[in-house]
XYZ file of C-alpha atoms in Angstrom:
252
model
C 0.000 0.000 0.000
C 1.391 3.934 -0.900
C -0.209 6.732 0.530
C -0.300 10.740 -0.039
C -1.441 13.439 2.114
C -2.628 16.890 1.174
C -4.097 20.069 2.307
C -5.517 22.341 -0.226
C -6.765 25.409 1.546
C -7.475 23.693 5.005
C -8.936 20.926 2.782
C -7.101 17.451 3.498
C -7.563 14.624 1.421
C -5.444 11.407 1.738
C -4.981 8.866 -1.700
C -4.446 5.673 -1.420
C -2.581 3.057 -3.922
C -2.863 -0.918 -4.313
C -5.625 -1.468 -1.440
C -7.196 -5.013 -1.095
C -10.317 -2.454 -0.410
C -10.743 0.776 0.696
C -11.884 1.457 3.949
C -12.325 5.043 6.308
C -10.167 7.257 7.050
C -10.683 10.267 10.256
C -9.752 13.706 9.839
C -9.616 14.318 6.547
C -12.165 16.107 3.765
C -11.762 13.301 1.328
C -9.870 9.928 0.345
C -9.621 8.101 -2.573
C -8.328 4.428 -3.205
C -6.561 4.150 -6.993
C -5.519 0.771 -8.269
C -7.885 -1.389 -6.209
C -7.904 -5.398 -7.332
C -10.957 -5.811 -5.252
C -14.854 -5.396 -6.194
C -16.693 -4.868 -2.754
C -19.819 -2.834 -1.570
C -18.911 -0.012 0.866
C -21.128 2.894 2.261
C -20.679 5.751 1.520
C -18.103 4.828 -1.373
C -18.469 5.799 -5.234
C -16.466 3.714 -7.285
C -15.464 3.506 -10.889
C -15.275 -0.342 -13.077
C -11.945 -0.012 -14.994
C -9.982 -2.709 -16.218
C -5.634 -2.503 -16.575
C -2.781 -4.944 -18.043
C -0.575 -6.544 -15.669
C 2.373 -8.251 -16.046
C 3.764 -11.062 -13.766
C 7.880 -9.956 -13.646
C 8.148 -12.321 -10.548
C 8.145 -15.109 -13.193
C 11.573 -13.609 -14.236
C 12.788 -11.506 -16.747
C 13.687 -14.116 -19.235
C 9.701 -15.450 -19.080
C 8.378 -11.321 -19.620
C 11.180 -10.751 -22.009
C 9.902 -14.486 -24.037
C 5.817 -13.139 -23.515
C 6.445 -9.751 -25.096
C 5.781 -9.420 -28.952
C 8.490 -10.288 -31.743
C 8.036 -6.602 -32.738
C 8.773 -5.213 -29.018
C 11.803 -7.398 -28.244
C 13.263 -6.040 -31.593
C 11.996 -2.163 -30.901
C 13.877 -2.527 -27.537
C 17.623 -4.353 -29.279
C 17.384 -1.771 -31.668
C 17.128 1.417 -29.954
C 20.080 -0.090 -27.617
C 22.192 -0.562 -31.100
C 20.986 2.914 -31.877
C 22.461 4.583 -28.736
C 19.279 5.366 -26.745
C 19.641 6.320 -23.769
C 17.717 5.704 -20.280
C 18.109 7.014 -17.125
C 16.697 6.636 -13.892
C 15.153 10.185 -11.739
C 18.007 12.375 -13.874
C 16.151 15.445 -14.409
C 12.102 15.942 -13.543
C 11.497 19.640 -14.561
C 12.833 19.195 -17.717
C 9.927 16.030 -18.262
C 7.258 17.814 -17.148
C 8.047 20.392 -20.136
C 7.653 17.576 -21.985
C 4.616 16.104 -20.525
C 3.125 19.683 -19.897
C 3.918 20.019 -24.495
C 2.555 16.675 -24.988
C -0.983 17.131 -22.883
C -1.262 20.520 -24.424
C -0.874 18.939 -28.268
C -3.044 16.195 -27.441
C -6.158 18.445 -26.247
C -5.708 16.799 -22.747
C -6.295 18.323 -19.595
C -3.627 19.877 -17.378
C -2.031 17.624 -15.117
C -0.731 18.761 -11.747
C 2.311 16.370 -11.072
C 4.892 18.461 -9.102
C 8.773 17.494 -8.576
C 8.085 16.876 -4.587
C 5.129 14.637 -5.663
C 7.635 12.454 -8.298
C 10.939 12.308 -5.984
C 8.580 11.379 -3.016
C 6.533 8.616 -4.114
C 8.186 7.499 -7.540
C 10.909 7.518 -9.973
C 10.850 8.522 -13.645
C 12.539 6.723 -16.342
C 13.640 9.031 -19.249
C 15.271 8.687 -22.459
C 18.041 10.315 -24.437
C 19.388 10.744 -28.074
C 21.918 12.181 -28.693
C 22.054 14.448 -25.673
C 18.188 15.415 -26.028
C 15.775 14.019 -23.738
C 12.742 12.574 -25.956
C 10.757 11.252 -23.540
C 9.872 9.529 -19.974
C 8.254 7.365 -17.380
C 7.243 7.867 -14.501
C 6.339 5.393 -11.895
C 5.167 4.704 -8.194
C 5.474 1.220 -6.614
C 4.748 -0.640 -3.024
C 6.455 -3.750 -1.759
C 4.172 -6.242 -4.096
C 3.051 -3.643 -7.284
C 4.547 -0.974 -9.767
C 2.450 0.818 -11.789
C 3.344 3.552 -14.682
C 1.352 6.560 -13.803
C 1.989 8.250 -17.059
C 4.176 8.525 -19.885
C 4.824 11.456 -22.186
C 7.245 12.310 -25.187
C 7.845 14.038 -27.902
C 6.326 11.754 -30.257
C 3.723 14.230 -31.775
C 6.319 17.390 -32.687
C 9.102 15.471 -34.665
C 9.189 13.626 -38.086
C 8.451 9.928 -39.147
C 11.433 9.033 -38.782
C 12.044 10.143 -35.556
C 9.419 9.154 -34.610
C 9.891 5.470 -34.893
C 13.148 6.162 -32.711
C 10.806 7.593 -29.891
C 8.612 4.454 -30.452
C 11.229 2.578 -29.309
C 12.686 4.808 -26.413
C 9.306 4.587 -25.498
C 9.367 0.552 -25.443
C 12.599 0.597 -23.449
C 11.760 2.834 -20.969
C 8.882 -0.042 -19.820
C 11.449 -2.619 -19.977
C 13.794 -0.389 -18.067
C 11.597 0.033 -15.312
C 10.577 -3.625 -15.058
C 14.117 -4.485 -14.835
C 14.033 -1.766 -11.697
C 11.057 -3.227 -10.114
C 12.033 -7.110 -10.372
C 15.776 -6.020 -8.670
C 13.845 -4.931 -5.949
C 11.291 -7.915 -5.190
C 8.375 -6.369 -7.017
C 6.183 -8.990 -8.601
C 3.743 -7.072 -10.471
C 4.339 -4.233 -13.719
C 0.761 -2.540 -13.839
C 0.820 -1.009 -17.588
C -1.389 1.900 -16.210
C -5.267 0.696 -17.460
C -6.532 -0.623 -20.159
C -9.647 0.949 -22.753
C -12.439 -1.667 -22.968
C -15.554 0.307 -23.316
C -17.480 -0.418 -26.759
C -17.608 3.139 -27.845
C -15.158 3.318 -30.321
C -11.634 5.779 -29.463
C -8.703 5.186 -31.678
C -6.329 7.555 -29.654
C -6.898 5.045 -26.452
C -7.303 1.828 -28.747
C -3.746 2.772 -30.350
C -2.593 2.704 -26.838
C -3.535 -0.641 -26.217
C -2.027 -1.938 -29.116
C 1.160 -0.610 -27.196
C 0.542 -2.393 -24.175
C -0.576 -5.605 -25.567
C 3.069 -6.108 -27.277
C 4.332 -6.623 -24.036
C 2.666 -9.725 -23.224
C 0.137 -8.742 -20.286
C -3.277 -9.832 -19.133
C -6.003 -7.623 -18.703
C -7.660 -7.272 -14.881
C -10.412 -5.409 -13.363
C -9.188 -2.369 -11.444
C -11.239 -0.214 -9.216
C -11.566 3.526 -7.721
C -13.027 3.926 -4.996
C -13.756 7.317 -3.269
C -15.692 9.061 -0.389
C -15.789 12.792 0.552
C -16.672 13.492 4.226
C -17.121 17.356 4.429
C -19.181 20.107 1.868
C -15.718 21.653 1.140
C -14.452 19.379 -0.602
C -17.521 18.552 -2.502
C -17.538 22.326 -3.758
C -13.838 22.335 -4.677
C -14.594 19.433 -7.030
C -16.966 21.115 -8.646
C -14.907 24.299 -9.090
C -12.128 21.972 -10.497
C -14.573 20.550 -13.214
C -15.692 23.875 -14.253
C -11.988 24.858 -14.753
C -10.997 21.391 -16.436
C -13.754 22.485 -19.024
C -12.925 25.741 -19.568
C -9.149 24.598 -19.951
C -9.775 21.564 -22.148
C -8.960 22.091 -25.689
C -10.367 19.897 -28.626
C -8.142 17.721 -30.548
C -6.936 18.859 -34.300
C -7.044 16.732 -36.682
């Protein structure tokens, strides 16, 4: 289990990460449980049916590397050959540019990562050519479970052929940071959801596609929240109103 405090305002919520099941929690305006295995009934509790891709790295890394796509394992050799370069929690400001570029391009809303957020609870996997950081990873993990948060790049602002390079810094930067998390014990890469509504959505079905190649299965995965005073009700409501105002449609 990982846990974050904060207080917004004299508003203090507390997050929770890989709970069997949520449960209550005094003094505070609002929690939420992310990354719940566990369908269960509890008062007072909203939740949200998702579904994610795992991957079982305590098999060992010659089983994951064996289960991933033909196309992945060669993605991954290649870039190496091609001098790609990863590193592990080298520079976060300079990511969120990136990830701040590639949420604005996409017609995504702002996210509000911070560098005390990413050094405290994570690390971020990034990758180089050349000198230039292209893109990175960023991750948060308990004893039993890693899971990549989010990923962004540069993907959508160079050329083709470029852009197949940052396809596969992109593929090593997951392999990376399974590598990381099976050094340390960690028996289970969460690939960070998985789109399985029936309304079609390319953009998200493209992304499985990604995940698929490296040789997953697809779980249920829950949400579960509760808020306990009116403050924090209305402050979700201002967010929302904001988020809309902010959100910018995709081009095409």
């Amino acid at each position: 289990m990982l846990e974050f405090e904060r207080n917004y305002g004299g508003i203090r919520t507390k997050t929770y990460w890989f709970c069997e099941r949520p449960f209550d929690e005094e003094e505070v305006d609002s929690v939420v449980f992310l990354s719940c295995p566990n369908k269960v009934e509890m008062d007072g509790f909203t939740r949200e049916d998702r579904s994610t891709m795992t991957i079982d790295i305590g098999q060992g890394l010659d089983a994951v590397w064996k289960n991933m796509n033909k196309s992945c394992n060669q993605d991954i050799r290649r870039g190496e050959k091609e001098g790609i370069e990863v590193r592990m929690d080298a520079d976060h400001e300079g990511w969120l540019k990136i990830n701040d570029q590639f949420r604005d391009t996409k017609g995504l809303a702002y996210d509000t990562l911070s560098v005390g957020f990413m050094k405290r609870l994570g690390h971020l996997f990034t990758f180089y050519f050349n000198g230039e950081m292209l893109g990175g990873l960023f991750v948060i993990n308990d004893e039993r479970t890693m899971l990549a948060m989010m990923a962004a790049s540069k993907r959508l602002e160079v050329e083709d052929q470029m852009r197949r390079l940052v396809g596969r810094g992109n593929r090593m930067l997951f392999w990376e940071a399974m590598k990381f998390a099976h050094g340390k014990g960690i028996t289970t890469f969460d690939l960070g959801g998985f789109y399985t509504s029936s309304q079609p959505d390319p953009d998200k079905e493209r992304i499985n596609v990604f995940k698929e190649r490296f040789g997953g299965t697809v779980v249920p995965d829950y949400i579960y929240s509760k808020d306990y005073s009116f403050r924090v009700k209305a402050a979700k409501k201002a967010v929302k109103v904001l988020e809309a105002l902010s959100y910018k449609p995709k081009t095409t």
